[in-house]
Tab-separated table of C-alpha atoms and ligand atoms in Angstrom:
chain	number	residue	atom	x	y	z
A	14	UNK	CA	77.210	-138.595	92.561
A	15	UNK	CA	78.214	-141.858	94.177
A	16	UNK	CA	75.438	-143.829	95.683
A	17	UNK	CA	75.284	-146.474	98.421
A	18	UNK	CA	75.264	-149.885	96.732
A	19	UNK	CA	73.819	-153.187	97.899
A	20	UNK	CA	76.447	-155.028	100.002
A	21	UNK	CA	74.728	-158.430	100.347
A	22	UNK	CA	71.424	-159.807	99.368
A	23	UNK	CA	70.808	-161.430	102.788
A	24	UNK	CA	70.705	-157.948	104.323
A	25	UNK	CA	67.492	-157.171	102.405
A	26	UNK	CA	64.829	-155.595	104.694
A	27	UNK	CA	66.915	-156.019	107.696
A	28	UNK	CA	66.350	-152.788	109.616
A	29	UNK	CA	69.067	-150.300	109.275
A	30	UNK	CA	70.703	-152.117	106.249
A	31	UNK	CA	71.155	-150.883	102.705
A	32	UNK	CA	67.768	-151.249	101.130
A	33	UNK	CA	68.288	-151.762	97.440
A	34	UNK	CA	65.968	-150.663	94.614
A	35	UNK	CA	65.758	-152.455	91.223
A	36	UNK	CA	69.194	-151.100	90.320
A	37	UNK	CA	70.765	-152.281	93.505
A	38	UNK	CA	71.029	-148.653	94.801
A	39	UNK	CA	69.948	-147.816	98.393
A	40	UNK	CA	66.477	-146.397	98.375
A	41	UNK	CA	66.666	-142.565	98.360
A	42	UNK	CA	63.336	-141.362	99.870
A	43	UNK	CA	63.890	-139.990	103.347
A	44	UNK	CA	61.446	-138.389	105.750
A	45	UNK	CA	59.126	-140.408	103.582
A	46	UNK	CA	55.577	-141.811	103.106
A	47	UNK	CA	54.614	-145.331	102.104
A	48	UNK	CA	51.110	-145.643	100.823
A	49	UNK	CA	49.020	-148.101	98.818
A	50	UNK	CA	47.177	-146.888	95.700
A	51	UNK	CA	45.472	-149.380	93.427
A	52	UNK	CA	47.618	-152.520	93.270
A	53	UNK	CA	50.901	-151.032	94.244
A	54	UNK	CA	52.744	-149.584	97.131
A	55	UNK	CA	54.428	-146.185	96.621
A	56	UNK	CA	57.226	-144.734	98.668
A	57	UNK	CA	57.747	-140.950	98.443
A	58	UNK	CA	60.569	-139.095	100.111
A	59	UNK	CA	63.333	-136.543	100.133
A	60	UNK	CA	66.032	-137.346	97.557
A	61	UNK	CA	69.310	-136.863	99.498
A	62	UNK	CA	72.801	-136.257	98.148
A	63	UNK	CA	76.133	-136.950	99.843
A	64	UNK	CA	77.521	-135.092	102.715
A	65	UNK	CA	75.942	-132.234	104.834
A	66	UNK	CA	74.770	-130.541	101.594
A	67	UNK	CA	72.239	-133.410	101.394
A	68	UNK	CA	70.089	-131.549	103.987
A	69	UNK	CA	68.875	-129.288	101.105
A	70	UNK	CA	66.728	-130.196	98.078
A	71	UNK	CA	68.941	-130.483	94.971
A	72	UNK	CA	66.635	-132.839	92.958
A	73	UNK	CA	63.140	-132.986	94.560
A	74	UNK	CA	60.756	-135.625	95.772
A	75	UNK	CA	61.798	-139.191	94.775
A	76	UNK	CA	59.305	-141.994	94.299
A	77	UNK	CA	59.501	-145.827	94.193
A	78	UNK	CA	56.740	-148.408	93.568
A	79	UNK	CA	56.480	-152.036	94.704
A	80	UNK	CA	53.936	-154.863	94.456
A	81	UNK	CA	54.950	-156.458	97.718
A	82	UNK	CA	57.060	-153.988	99.865
A	83	UNK	CA	60.151	-156.081	99.011
A	84	UNK	CA	60.869	-155.219	95.435
A	85	UNK	CA	61.091	-151.481	94.854
A	86	UNK	CA	61.329	-149.933	91.349
A	87	UNK	CA	62.969	-146.473	91.085
A	88	UNK	CA	60.332	-144.274	89.509
A	89	UNK	CA	62.500	-141.114	89.528
A	90	UNK	CA	61.776	-137.587	90.766
A	91	UNK	CA	58.018	-136.891	90.817
A	92	UNK	CA	58.273	-133.249	92.056
A	93	UNK	CA	61.468	-131.792	90.675
A	94	UNK	CA	63.157	-128.686	92.070
A	95	UNK	CA	63.271	-125.746	89.502
A	96	UNK	CA	66.017	-123.311	88.558
A	97	UNK	CA	63.980	-120.079	89.198
A	98	UNK	CA	65.411	-118.693	92.443
A	99	UNK	CA	62.043	-117.018	93.177
A	100	UNK	CA	60.239	-120.338	93.310
A	101	UNK	CA	59.534	-121.944	96.710
A	102	UNK	CA	60.862	-125.186	95.219
A	103	UNK	CA	64.052	-123.777	93.772
A	104	UNK	CA	67.230	-125.855	93.747
A	105	UNK	CA	68.923	-125.637	97.148
A	106	UNK	CA	65.744	-124.894	99.080
A	107	UNK	CA	64.222	-127.460	101.514
A	108	UNK	CA	61.430	-129.832	100.620
A	109	UNK	CA	61.009	-131.971	103.679
A	110	UNK	CA	58.749	-134.893	104.823
A	111	UNK	CA	56.551	-135.110	101.660
A	112	UNK	CA	53.280	-137.064	102.071
A	113	UNK	CA	50.848	-138.010	99.369
A	114	UNK	CA	47.132	-138.752	99.688
A	115	UNK	CA	44.465	-139.727	97.156
A	116	UNK	CA	41.253	-137.537	97.080
A	117	UNK	CA	38.432	-139.861	96.050
A	118	UNK	CA	36.180	-136.828	95.382
A	119	UNK	CA	38.478	-135.202	92.788
A	120	UNK	CA	40.463	-138.212	91.606
A	121	UNK	CA	43.734	-136.330	92.307
A	122	UNK	CA	46.864	-137.281	94.242
A	123	UNK	CA	47.765	-134.436	96.608
A	124	UNK	CA	51.183	-133.958	98.068
A	125	UNK	CA	51.982	-131.753	101.147
A	126	UNK	CA	55.467	-131.074	102.360
A	127	UNK	CA	57.396	-128.729	104.697
A	128	UNK	CA	58.549	-125.958	102.356
A	129	UNK	CA	61.299	-123.598	103.464
A	130	UNK	CA	64.628	-121.960	102.502
A	131	UNK	CA	68.165	-123.141	103.191
A	132	UNK	CA	68.117	-121.199	106.525
A	133	UNK	CA	64.895	-122.722	107.636
A	134	UNK	CA	63.120	-119.420	108.125
A	135	UNK	CA	59.936	-119.804	106.055
A	136	UNK	CA	57.926	-122.477	107.932
A	137	UNK	CA	55.443	-123.035	105.112
A	138	UNK	CA	53.302	-125.875	103.940
A	139	UNK	CA	53.850	-126.739	100.209
A	140	UNK	CA	51.137	-128.305	98.171
A	141	UNK	CA	51.347	-130.085	94.753
A	142	UNK	CA	48.901	-132.167	92.793
A	143	UNK	CA	48.860	-134.977	90.206
A	144	UNK	CA	46.519	-137.130	88.210
A	145	UNK	CA	48.665	-140.217	88.683
A	146	UNK	CA	50.503	-141.574	91.792
A	147	UNK	CA	53.775	-141.055	89.974
A	148	UNK	CA	52.957	-137.584	88.807
A	149	UNK	CA	54.426	-135.489	87.494
A	150	UNK	CA	53.223	-133.381	90.427
A	151	UNK	CA	52.309	-129.788	89.675
A	152	UNK	CA	53.484	-127.396	92.399
A	153	UNK	CA	50.550	-125.233	93.550
A	154	UNK	CA	51.742	-122.981	96.324
A	155	UNK	CA	53.634	-122.758	99.633
A	156	UNK	CA	51.919	-120.816	102.399
A	157	UNK	CA	51.343	-120.631	106.053
A	158	UNK	CA	48.042	-122.281	106.946
A	159	UNK	CA	45.058	-120.964	108.816
A	160	UNK	CA	45.461	-117.344	107.771
A	161	UNK	CA	42.934	-115.252	109.844
A	162	UNK	CA	41.445	-118.291	111.553
A	163	UNK	CA	41.355	-118.842	115.272
A	164	UNK	CA	41.515	-122.527	116.396
A	165	UNK	CA	38.568	-124.361	117.954
A	166	UNK	CA	40.295	-124.300	121.319
A	167	UNK	CA	40.962	-120.470	121.336
A	168	UNK	CA	40.750	-118.914	124.836
A	169	UNK	CA	39.822	-115.236	125.598
A	170	UNK	CA	43.466	-114.751	126.530
A	171	UNK	CA	44.555	-115.673	123.024
A	172	UNK	CA	42.487	-112.827	121.578
A	173	UNK	CA	43.896	-110.183	123.918
A	174	UNK	CA	45.095	-107.389	121.671
A	175	UNK	CA	47.663	-106.125	124.223
A	176	UNK	CA	49.280	-109.620	124.416
A	177	UNK	CA	49.310	-109.966	120.667
A	178	UNK	CA	50.973	-106.437	120.344
A	179	UNK	CA	53.588	-107.438	122.995
A	180	UNK	CA	54.689	-110.606	121.275
A	181	UNK	CA	58.223	-110.492	119.979
A	182	UNK	CA	58.633	-110.566	116.207
A	183	UNK	CA	59.318	-113.950	114.633
A	184	UNK	CA	62.904	-112.985	113.677
A	185	UNK	CA	63.718	-112.051	117.334
A	186	UNK	CA	62.864	-115.541	118.600
A	187	UNK	CA	65.145	-118.585	118.358
A	188	UNK	CA	64.165	-122.154	119.236
A	189	UNK	CA	66.097	-121.941	122.544
A	190	UNK	CA	63.841	-119.089	123.758
A	191	UNK	CA	61.458	-121.584	125.197
A	192	UNK	CA	60.285	-119.472	128.162
A	193	UNK	CA	59.654	-116.375	126.047
A	194	UNK	CA	57.711	-118.475	123.490
A	195	UNK	CA	55.641	-120.014	126.196
A	196	UNK	CA	54.776	-116.603	127.620
A	197	UNK	CA	54.137	-114.908	124.293
A	198	UNK	CA	51.027	-114.878	122.130
A	199	UNK	CA	52.558	-116.463	119.013
A	200	UNK	CA	49.149	-117.718	117.830
A	201	UNK	CA	47.737	-114.251	117.781
A	202	UNK	CA	50.868	-112.698	116.368
A	203	UNK	CA	50.761	-115.139	113.444
A	204	UNK	CA	46.962	-114.999	112.856
A	205	UNK	CA	47.022	-112.432	109.927
A	206	UNK	CA	49.709	-114.224	107.956
A	207	UNK	CA	49.082	-117.784	108.882
A	208	UNK	CA	50.596	-120.288	111.378
A	209	UNK	CA	54.133	-121.619	111.075
A	210	UNK	CA	54.143	-125.109	109.598
A	211	UNK	CA	57.254	-127.242	109.795
A	212	UNK	CA	57.576	-131.020	110.387
A	213	UNK	CA	54.336	-132.531	109.284
A	214	UNK	CA	52.255	-135.499	108.289
A	215	UNK	CA	48.847	-136.075	106.609
A	216	UNK	CA	46.134	-138.366	107.685
A	217	UNK	CA	42.972	-139.470	105.878
A	218	UNK	CA	40.184	-140.647	108.263
A	219	UNK	CA	37.646	-143.493	107.558
A	220	UNK	CA	35.059	-140.858	106.471
A	221	UNK	CA	37.608	-139.555	103.869
A	222	UNK	CA	38.206	-136.263	105.843
A	223	UNK	CA	41.909	-135.397	105.606
A	224	UNK	CA	43.975	-133.620	108.221
A	225	UNK	CA	47.387	-131.840	108.188
A	226	UNK	CA	49.368	-132.328	111.394
A	227	UNK	CA	52.335	-129.914	111.810
A	228	UNK	CA	54.773	-128.368	114.190
A	229	UNK	CA	53.833	-124.758	114.721
A	230	UNK	CA	54.475	-121.732	116.935
A	231	UNK	CA	58.277	-122.001	116.713
A	232	UNK	CA	58.004	-125.760	116.993
A	233	UNK	CA	56.442	-125.447	120.481
A	234	UNK	CA	52.998	-126.753	119.680
A	235	UNK	CA	51.527	-129.297	117.285
A	236	UNK	CA	48.510	-128.050	115.203
A	237	UNK	CA	45.925	-130.434	113.726
A	238	UNK	CA	44.062	-128.907	110.832
A	239	UNK	CA	41.213	-130.246	108.713
A	240	UNK	CA	41.579	-129.941	104.971
A	241	UNK	CA	38.898	-128.968	102.396
A	242	UNK	CA	37.028	-131.793	100.646
A	243	UNK	CA	39.410	-131.442	97.650
A	244	UNK	CA	42.346	-131.716	100.153
A	245	UNK	CA	44.038	-128.738	98.495
A	246	UNK	CA	43.960	-126.356	101.470
A	247	UNK	CA	42.944	-125.939	105.093
A	248	UNK	CA	39.277	-125.434	105.821
A	249	UNK	CA	39.838	-123.148	108.802
A	250	UNK	CA	39.069	-125.761	111.480
A	251	UNK	CA	42.000	-126.696	113.707
A	252	UNK	CA	43.280	-127.229	117.235
A	253	UNK	CA	46.468	-126.545	119.160
A	254	UNK	CA	47.466	-129.902	120.606
A	255	UNK	CA	50.404	-130.540	122.999
A	256	UNK	CA	50.943	-126.930	123.823
A	257	UNK	CA	54.538	-126.030	124.548
A	258	UNK	CA	55.720	-129.696	124.323
A	259	UNK	CA	58.211	-128.996	121.535
A	260	UNK	CA	57.689	-131.953	119.294
A	261	UNK	CA	58.488	-132.781	115.722
A	262	UNK	CA	58.138	-135.641	113.255
A	263	UNK	CA	54.461	-136.457	113.872
A	264	UNK	CA	53.171	-139.790	112.791
A	265	UNK	CA	49.352	-140.333	113.126
A	266	UNK	CA	47.248	-143.505	112.770
A	267	UNK	CA	43.979	-144.879	113.809
A	268	UNK	CA	43.093	-148.262	115.359
A	269	UNK	CA	39.456	-148.982	116.032
A	270	UNK	CA	37.904	-145.809	117.287
A	271	UNK	CA	41.152	-144.423	118.744
A	272	UNK	CA	43.753	-142.092	117.245
A	273	UNK	CA	47.446	-142.485	118.079
A	274	UNK	CA	50.411	-140.156	117.559
A	275	UNK	CA	54.096	-140.794	117.756
A	276	UNK	CA	56.344	-137.755	117.867
A	277	UNK	CA	59.963	-136.792	118.590
A	278	UNK	CA	61.474	-134.103	120.570
A	279	UNK	CA	63.092	-131.112	118.867
A	280	UNK	CA	66.792	-131.987	118.371
A	281	UNK	CA	66.949	-131.578	114.586
A	282	UNK	CA	68.343	-134.743	113.009
A	283	UNK	CA	69.820	-136.050	116.274
A	284	UNK	CA	67.719	-138.811	117.800
A	285	UNK	CA	65.934	-138.250	121.069
A	286	UNK	CA	63.180	-140.087	123.042
A	287	UNK	CA	59.880	-140.681	121.148
A	288	UNK	CA	56.570	-139.717	122.715
A	289	UNK	CA	53.242	-141.509	122.288
A	290	UNK	CA	49.704	-140.129	122.670
A	291	UNK	CA	46.125	-141.142	122.085
A	292	UNK	CA	42.812	-139.497	121.695
A	293	UNK	CA	39.217	-140.596	121.000
A	294	UNK	CA	38.745	-137.667	118.619
A	295	UNK	CA	41.376	-136.389	116.242
A	296	UNK	CA	40.891	-132.889	117.648
A	297	UNK	CA	41.530	-134.192	121.151
A	298	UNK	CA	41.850	-134.062	124.015
A	299	UNK	CA	45.051	-135.924	123.504
A	300	UNK	CA	46.695	-137.872	126.310
A	301	UNK	CA	50.524	-138.406	126.249
A	302	UNK	CA	51.564	-141.795	127.682
A	303	UNK	CA	55.396	-141.522	127.398
A	304	UNK	CA	57.848	-143.355	125.165
A	305	UNK	CA	56.369	-146.336	123.270
A	306	UNK	CA	59.727	-147.766	122.277
A	307	UNK	CA	60.982	-151.069	123.682
A	308	UNK	CA	64.313	-152.927	123.239
A	309	UNK	CA	67.622	-151.908	121.561
A	310	UNK	CA	68.886	-151.591	118.117
A	311	UNK	CA	71.894	-153.915	118.114
A	312	UNK	CA	73.577	-152.129	115.236
A	313	UNK	CA	74.075	-148.776	117.141
A	314	UNK	CA	73.256	-149.805	120.778
A	315	UNK	CA	70.446	-147.194	120.858
A	316	UNK	CA	67.423	-147.895	122.978
A	317	UNK	CA	64.163	-146.114	123.731
A	318	UNK	CA	65.848	-142.971	125.078
A	319	UNK	CA	67.157	-142.407	121.485
A	320	UNK	CA	64.256	-144.109	119.528
A	321	UNK	CA	66.739	-146.738	118.330
A	322	UNK	CA	68.809	-143.889	116.706
A	323	UNK	CA	65.911	-142.929	114.543
A	324	UNK	CA	62.942	-140.527	114.148
A	325	UNK	CA	59.404	-141.277	112.801
A	326	UNK	CA	58.523	-140.649	109.184
A	327	UNK	CA	55.134	-142.292	108.560
A	328	UNK	CA	52.987	-145.305	109.256
A	329	UNK	CA	51.485	-147.832	106.767
A	330	UNK	CA	49.013	-150.606	107.212
A	331	UNK	CA	50.046	-154.054	105.986
A	332	UNK	CA	48.595	-157.514	106.693
A	333	UNK	CA	46.660	-156.271	109.663
A	334	UNK	CA	49.663	-154.430	111.161
A	335	UNK	CA	50.446	-150.789	111.415
A	336	UNK	CA	54.145	-150.475	110.622
A	337	UNK	CA	55.996	-147.284	111.528
A	338	UNK	CA	58.775	-146.181	109.189
A	339	UNK	CA	61.581	-144.254	110.838
A	340	UNK	CA	64.720	-142.517	109.554
A	341	UNK	CA	68.078	-143.130	110.936
A	342	UNK	CA	69.574	-139.796	109.779
A	343	UNK	CA	73.192	-139.498	108.870
A	344	UNK	CA	73.900	-135.722	108.693
A	345	UNK	CA	77.484	-136.396	107.768
A	346	UNK	CA	76.361	-138.111	104.649
A	347	UNK	CA	72.586	-137.737	104.208
A	348	UNK	CA	72.370	-140.127	101.251
A	349	UNK	CA	73.451	-142.880	103.519
A	350	UNK	CA	70.638	-142.400	105.978
A	351	UNK	CA	68.872	-145.694	106.739
A	352	UNK	CA	65.377	-146.799	107.545
A	353	UNK	CA	63.629	-148.853	110.194
A	354	UNK	CA	60.189	-150.525	109.800
A	355	UNK	CA	58.688	-151.454	113.180
A	356	UNK	CA	55.186	-152.992	113.697
A	357	UNK	CA	53.037	-151.263	116.337
A	358	UNK	CA	51.799	-153.438	119.247
A	359	UNK	CA	48.481	-152.124	120.628
A	360	UNK	CA	48.047	-152.612	124.347
A	361	UNK	CA	45.113	-153.513	126.503
A	362	UNK	CA	45.395	-150.194	128.340
A	363	UNK	CA	44.663	-148.304	125.142
A	364	UNK	CA	48.253	-147.233	124.426
A	365	UNK	CA	50.770	-148.800	121.994
A	366	UNK	CA	54.297	-150.023	122.056
A	367	UNK	CA	57.042	-149.951	119.359
A	368	UNK	CA	59.382	-152.926	120.037
A	369	UNK	CA	62.617	-153.151	118.097
A	370	UNK	CA	62.573	-156.078	115.595
A	371	UNK	CA	65.210	-157.068	113.138
A	372	UNK	CA	62.917	-157.023	110.251
A	373	UNK	CA	59.213	-156.305	109.858
A	374	UNK	CA	58.900	-158.483	106.764
A	375	UNK	CA	60.442	-161.774	107.811
B	424	LIG	C1	63.634	-131.327	112.105
B	424	LIG	C2	63.252	-132.693	111.783
B	424	LIG	O1	62.650	-133.254	112.939
B	424	LIG	C3	64.313	-133.486	111.165
B	424	LIG	O2	63.978	-134.808	110.996
B	424	LIG	C4	64.593	-132.903	109.915
B	424	LIG	O3	63.361	-132.941	109.113
B	424	LIG	C5	65.004	-131.473	110.122
B	424	LIG	N1	64.010	-130.671	110.813
B	424	LIG	C6	65.315	-130.842	108.795
B	424	LIG	O4	65.443	-129.550	108.836
């Protein structure tokens, strides 16, 4: 496999450039998560290969560590794919948007990811656990969350048995069937086997309660679910936020007493306009305030309407700033997808902006 190599040292940490690891190889951890454990930063993400084939998982979840966010050591694959075709993490499946959190109560590192097959039909949440930040992570299960549980914001109409029976089967609906999805009782249909779970993130609140935020109901609606105290599963408490807004790539953070979300529209890997939202409680009500992006990415000419050519992956907190990491996907050659780090600017009106900057670390 050929890899993208460092072109010039002066391009280091310039947004959209090749970002070299300790071997001079472009960091390969896409849809990722940057998180601080102990004295080090860790960067987990999807290991991509060249070409369109890179959309699938051929290796697993790749991790890097760094003392300072500038020097990254390649720590290898911490959740490898397996050769058993019956396994949810078999070679050639999809392991997307991995996120890792530390559970103080159990002392374990817990990884969640979007787990699905090559054809994207499964919409499950995968969970793995490790004793150390660099694993090895032990795969636990891949399932649909909230089996048998109604959300906190359930309405009487949601429970209507006739509406549930009339809902088209999952395999009859495609993402472009927006109107049918909006009119159908997907929530009730999926109650017995669990809710669909695709693009996702994790968030640990100040009181150590953890949440799983994921695109559900054929990507039409974001669900926010509370996890059990050991973070290993959902505790049955969740809400349906942003109903029928068709959003993906959720990135959630907190500043003061307020929660913020950045999300994308649903155009797969192609960039679209980001959307921002805030709430005073993680379960809402959430208020959307439009596109937080400002400025233009000079390398590709993309402005806010295309989120600088990128899509959100995660947020990390460094030197008093929340920094959003985004992926500039390259579906023609996934291994050459690039990254943006953009510091968040909180506004007096209670919203946030995401201005384009050349580098978040200069
Ligand atoms: C939709 C997401 O928003 C993309 O970034 C990517 O994760 C694809 N799904 C992958 O299938």
